[in-house]
Tab-separated table of N, CA and C in Angstrom:
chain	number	residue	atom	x	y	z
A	1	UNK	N	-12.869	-1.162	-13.878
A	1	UNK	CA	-11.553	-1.181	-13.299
A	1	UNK	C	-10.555	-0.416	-14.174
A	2	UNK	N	-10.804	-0.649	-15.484
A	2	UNK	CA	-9.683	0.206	-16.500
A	2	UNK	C	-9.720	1.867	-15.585
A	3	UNK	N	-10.921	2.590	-15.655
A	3	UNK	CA	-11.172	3.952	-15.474
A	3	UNK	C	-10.678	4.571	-14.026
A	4	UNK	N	-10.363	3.163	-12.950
A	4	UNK	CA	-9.613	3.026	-11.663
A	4	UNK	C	-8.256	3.707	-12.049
A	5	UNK	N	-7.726	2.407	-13.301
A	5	UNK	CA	-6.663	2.415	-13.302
A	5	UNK	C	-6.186	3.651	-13.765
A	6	UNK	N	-6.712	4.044	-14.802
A	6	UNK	CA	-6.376	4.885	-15.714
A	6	UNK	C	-6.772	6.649	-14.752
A	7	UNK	N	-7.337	6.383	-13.272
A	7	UNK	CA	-7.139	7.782	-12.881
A	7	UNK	C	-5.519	7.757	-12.013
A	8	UNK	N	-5.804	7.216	-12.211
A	8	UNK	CA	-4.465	5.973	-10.987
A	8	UNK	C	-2.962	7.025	-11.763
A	9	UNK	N	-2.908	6.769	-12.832
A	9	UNK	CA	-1.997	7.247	-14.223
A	9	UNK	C	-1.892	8.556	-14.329
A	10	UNK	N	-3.347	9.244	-14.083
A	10	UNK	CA	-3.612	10.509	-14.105
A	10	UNK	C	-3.449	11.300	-12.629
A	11	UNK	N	-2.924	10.753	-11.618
A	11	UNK	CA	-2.980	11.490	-10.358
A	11	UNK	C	-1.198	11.124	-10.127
A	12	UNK	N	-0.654	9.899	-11.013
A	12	UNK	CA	0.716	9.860	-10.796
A	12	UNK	C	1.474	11.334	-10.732
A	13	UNK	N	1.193	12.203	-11.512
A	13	UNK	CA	2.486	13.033	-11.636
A	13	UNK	C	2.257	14.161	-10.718
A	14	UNK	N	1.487	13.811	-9.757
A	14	UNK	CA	1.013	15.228	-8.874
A	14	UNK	C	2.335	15.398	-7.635
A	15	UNK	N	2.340	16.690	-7.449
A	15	UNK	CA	3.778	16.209	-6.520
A	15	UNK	C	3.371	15.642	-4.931
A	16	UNK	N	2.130	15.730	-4.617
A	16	UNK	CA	1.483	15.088	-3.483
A	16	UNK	C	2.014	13.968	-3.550
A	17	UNK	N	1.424	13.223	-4.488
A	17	UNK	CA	1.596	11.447	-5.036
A	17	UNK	C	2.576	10.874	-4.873
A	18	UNK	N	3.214	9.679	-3.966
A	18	UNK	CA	3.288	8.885	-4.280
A	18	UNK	C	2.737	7.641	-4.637
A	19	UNK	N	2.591	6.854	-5.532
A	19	UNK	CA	2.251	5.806	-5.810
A	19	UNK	C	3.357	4.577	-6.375
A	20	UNK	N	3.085	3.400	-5.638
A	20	UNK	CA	4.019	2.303	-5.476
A	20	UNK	C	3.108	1.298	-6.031
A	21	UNK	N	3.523	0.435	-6.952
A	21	UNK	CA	2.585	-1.028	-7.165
A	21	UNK	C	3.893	-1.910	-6.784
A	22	UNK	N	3.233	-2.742	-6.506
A	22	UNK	CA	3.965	-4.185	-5.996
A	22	UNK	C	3.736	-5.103	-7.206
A	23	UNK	N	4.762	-5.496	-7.879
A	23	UNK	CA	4.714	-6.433	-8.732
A	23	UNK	C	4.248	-7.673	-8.468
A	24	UNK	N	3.392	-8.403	-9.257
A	24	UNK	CA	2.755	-9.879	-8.929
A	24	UNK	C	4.115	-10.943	-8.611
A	25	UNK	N	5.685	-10.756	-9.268
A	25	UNK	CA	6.762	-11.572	-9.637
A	25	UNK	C	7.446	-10.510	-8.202
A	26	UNK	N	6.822	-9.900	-7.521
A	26	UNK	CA	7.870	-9.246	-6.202
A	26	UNK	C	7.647	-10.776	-5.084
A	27	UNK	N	9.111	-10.458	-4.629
A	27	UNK	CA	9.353	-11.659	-3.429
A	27	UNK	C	7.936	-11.225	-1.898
A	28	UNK	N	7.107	-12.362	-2.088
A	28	UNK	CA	6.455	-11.855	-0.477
A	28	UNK	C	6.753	-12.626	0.717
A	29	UNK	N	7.565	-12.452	1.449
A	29	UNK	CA	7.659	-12.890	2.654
A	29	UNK	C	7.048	-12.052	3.724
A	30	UNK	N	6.855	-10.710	3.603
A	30	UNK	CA	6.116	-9.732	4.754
A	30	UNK	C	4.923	-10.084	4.129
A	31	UNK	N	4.024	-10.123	3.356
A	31	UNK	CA	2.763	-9.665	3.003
A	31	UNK	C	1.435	-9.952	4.131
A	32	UNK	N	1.224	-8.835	4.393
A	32	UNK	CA	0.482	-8.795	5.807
A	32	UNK	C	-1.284	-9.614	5.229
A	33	UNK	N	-1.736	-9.924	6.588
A	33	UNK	CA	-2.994	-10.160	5.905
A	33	UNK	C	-4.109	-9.650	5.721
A	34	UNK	N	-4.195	-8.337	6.124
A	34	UNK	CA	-5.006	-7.598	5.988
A	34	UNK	C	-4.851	-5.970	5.396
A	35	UNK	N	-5.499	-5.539	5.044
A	35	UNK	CA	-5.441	-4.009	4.426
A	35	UNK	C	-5.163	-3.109	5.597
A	36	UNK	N	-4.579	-2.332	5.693
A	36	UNK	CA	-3.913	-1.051	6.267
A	36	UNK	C	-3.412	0.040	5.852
A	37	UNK	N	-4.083	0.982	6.338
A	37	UNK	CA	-3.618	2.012	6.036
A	37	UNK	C	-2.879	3.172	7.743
A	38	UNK	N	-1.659	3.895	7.067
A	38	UNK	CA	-0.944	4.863	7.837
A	38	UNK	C	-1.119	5.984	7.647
A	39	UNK	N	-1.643	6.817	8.707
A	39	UNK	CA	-1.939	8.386	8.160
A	39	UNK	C	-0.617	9.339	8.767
A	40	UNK	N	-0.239	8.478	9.605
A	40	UNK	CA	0.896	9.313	10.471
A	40	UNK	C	1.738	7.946	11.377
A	41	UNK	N	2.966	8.941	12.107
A	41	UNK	CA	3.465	7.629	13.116
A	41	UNK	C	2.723	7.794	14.308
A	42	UNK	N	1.170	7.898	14.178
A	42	UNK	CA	0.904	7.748	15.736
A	42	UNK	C	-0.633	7.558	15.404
A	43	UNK	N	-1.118	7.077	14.326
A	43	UNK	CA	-2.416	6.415	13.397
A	43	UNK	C	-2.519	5.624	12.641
A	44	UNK	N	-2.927	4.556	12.688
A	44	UNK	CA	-3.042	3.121	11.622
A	44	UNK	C	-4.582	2.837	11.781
A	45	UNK	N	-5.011	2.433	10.637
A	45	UNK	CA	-6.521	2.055	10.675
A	45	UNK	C	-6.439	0.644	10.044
A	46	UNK	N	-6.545	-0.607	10.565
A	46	UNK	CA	-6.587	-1.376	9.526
A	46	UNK	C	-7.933	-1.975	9.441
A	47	UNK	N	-8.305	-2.488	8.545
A	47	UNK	CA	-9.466	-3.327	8.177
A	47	UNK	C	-9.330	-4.846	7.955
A	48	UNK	N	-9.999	-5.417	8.875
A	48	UNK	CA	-10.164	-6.971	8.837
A	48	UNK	C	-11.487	-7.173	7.885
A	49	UNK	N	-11.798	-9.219	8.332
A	49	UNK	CA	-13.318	-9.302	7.293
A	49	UNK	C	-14.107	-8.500	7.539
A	50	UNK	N	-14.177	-8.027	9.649
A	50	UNK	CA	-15.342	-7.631	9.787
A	50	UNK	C	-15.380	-6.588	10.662
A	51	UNK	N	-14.312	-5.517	10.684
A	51	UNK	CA	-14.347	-4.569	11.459
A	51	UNK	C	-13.138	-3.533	11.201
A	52	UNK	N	-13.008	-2.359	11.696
A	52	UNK	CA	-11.905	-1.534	11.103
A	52	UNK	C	-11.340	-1.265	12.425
A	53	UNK	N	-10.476	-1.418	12.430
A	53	UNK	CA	-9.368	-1.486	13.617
A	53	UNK	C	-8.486	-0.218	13.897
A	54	UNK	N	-8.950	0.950	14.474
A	54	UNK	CA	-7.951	2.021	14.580
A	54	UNK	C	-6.953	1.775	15.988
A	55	UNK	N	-5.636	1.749	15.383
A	55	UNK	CA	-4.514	1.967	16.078
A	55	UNK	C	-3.617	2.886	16.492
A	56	UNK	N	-3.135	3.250	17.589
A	56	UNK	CA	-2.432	4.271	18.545
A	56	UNK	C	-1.310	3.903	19.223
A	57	UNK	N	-1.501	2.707	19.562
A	57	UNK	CA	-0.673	2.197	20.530
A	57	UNK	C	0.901	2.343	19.867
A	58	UNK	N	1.733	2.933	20.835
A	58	UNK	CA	3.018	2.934	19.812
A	58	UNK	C	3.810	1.783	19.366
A	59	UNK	N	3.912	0.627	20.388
A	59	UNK	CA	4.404	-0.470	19.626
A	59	UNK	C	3.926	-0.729	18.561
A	60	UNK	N	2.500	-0.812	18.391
A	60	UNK	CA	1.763	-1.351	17.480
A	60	UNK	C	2.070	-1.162	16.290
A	61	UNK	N	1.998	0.583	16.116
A	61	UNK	CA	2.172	1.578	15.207
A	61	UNK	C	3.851	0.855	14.521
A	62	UNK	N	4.518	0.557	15.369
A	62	UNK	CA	5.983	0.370	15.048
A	62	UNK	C	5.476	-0.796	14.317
A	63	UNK	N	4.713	-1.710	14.340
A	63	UNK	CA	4.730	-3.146	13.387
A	63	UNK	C	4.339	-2.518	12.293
A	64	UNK	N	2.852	-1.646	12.073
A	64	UNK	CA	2.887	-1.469	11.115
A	64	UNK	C	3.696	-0.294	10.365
A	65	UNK	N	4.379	0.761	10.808
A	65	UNK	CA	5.631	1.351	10.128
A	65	UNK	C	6.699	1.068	9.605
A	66	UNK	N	7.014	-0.862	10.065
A	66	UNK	CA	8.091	-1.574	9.153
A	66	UNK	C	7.090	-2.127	8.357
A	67	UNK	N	6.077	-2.622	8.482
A	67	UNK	CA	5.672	-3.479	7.207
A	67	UNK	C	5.217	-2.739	6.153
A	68	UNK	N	5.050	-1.191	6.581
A	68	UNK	CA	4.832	-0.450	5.384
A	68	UNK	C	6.338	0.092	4.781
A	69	UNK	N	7.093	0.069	5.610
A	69	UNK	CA	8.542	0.411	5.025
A	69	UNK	C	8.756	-1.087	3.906
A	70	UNK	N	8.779	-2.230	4.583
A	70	UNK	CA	9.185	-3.686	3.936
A	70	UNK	C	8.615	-3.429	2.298
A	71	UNK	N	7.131	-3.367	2.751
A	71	UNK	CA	6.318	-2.938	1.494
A	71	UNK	C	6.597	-2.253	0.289
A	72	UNK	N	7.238	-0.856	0.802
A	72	UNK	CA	7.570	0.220	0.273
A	72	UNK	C	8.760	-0.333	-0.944
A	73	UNK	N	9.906	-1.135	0.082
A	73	UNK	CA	11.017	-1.713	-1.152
A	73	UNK	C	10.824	-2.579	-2.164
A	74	UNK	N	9.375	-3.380	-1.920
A	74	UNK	CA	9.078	-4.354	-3.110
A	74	UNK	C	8.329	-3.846	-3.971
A	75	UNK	N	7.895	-2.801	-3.701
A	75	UNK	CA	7.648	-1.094	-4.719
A	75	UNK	C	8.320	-1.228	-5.890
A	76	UNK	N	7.558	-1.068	-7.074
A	76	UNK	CA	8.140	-0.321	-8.075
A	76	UNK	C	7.426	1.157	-8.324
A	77	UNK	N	7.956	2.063	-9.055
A	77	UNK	CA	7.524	3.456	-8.916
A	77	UNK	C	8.034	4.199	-10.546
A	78	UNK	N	7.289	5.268	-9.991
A	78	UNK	CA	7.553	6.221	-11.874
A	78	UNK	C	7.087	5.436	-12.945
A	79	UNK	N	8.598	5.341	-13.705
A	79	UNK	CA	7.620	4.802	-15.621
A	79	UNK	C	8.216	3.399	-15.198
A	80	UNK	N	8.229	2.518	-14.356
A	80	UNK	CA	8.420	1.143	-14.173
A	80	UNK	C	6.486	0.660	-13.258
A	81	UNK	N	5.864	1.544	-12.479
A	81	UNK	CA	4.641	1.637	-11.993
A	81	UNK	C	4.012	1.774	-13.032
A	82	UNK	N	3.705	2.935	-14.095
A	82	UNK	CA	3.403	3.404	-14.892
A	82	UNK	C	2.984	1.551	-16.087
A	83	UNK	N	4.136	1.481	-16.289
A	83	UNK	CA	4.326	0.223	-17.454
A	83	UNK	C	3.074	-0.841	-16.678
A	84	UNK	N	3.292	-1.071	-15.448
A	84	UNK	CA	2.368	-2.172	-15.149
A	84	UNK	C	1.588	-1.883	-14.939
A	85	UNK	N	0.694	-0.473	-14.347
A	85	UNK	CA	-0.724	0.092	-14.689
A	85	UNK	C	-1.086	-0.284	-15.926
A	86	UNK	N	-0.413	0.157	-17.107
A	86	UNK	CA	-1.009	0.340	-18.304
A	86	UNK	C	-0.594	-1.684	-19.068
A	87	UNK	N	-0.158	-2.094	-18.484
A	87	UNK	CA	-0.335	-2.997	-18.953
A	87	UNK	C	-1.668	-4.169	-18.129
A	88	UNK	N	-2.090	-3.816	-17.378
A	88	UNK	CA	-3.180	-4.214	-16.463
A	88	UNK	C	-4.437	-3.659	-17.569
A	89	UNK	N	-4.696	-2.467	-17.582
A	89	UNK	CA	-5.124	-2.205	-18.238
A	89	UNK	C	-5.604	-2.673	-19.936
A	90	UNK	N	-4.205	-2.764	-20.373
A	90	UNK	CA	-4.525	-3.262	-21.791
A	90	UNK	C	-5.118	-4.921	-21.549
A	91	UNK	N	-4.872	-5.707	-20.669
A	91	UNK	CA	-5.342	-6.806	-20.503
A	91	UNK	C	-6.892	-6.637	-19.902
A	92	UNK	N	-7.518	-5.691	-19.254
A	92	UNK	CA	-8.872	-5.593	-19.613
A	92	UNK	C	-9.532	-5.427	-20.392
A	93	UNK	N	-8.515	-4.533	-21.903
A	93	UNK	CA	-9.452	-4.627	-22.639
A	93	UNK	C	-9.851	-5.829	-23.714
């Protein structure tokens, strides 16, 4: 997991990249229950226990485009992301 993390660190400064961690001490009242991912506003794939769920439908799309927005603000980012990578890290070793 360190070598996760630590590419994690190494792909931060690309200008492609964003990367957001959610602090363990961030408020969760949205936290969805399953993994999702957004490729666009008109594609969502999410993954349950036991199946991967691709989505189109535009309402749909709209639930998950706020909960990835909601998400987005309990974000920390740059050398505040950075600090809690590398401190994840030092606690593996």
């Amino acid at each position: 997991m360190a070598g996760q993390l630590g590419h994690l660190l190494s792909v931060m400064p690309l200008a492609s990249v964003s990367l957001g961690v959610i602090p363990f001490t961030a408020e969760r009242k949205i936290w969805p229950l399953e993994a999702f991912y957004m490729y666009d506003d008109r594609h969502a794939v999410i993954e349950t226990l036991t199946a991967e769920v691709n989505v189109t439908q535009p309402r749909e799309i709209a639930d998950y485009m706020r909960a990835f927005a909601q998400l987005q603000q309990l974000a920390v980012y740059g050398a505040k992301a950075r600090a809690l990578i590398a401190s994840a890290i030092a606690a593996l070793g």
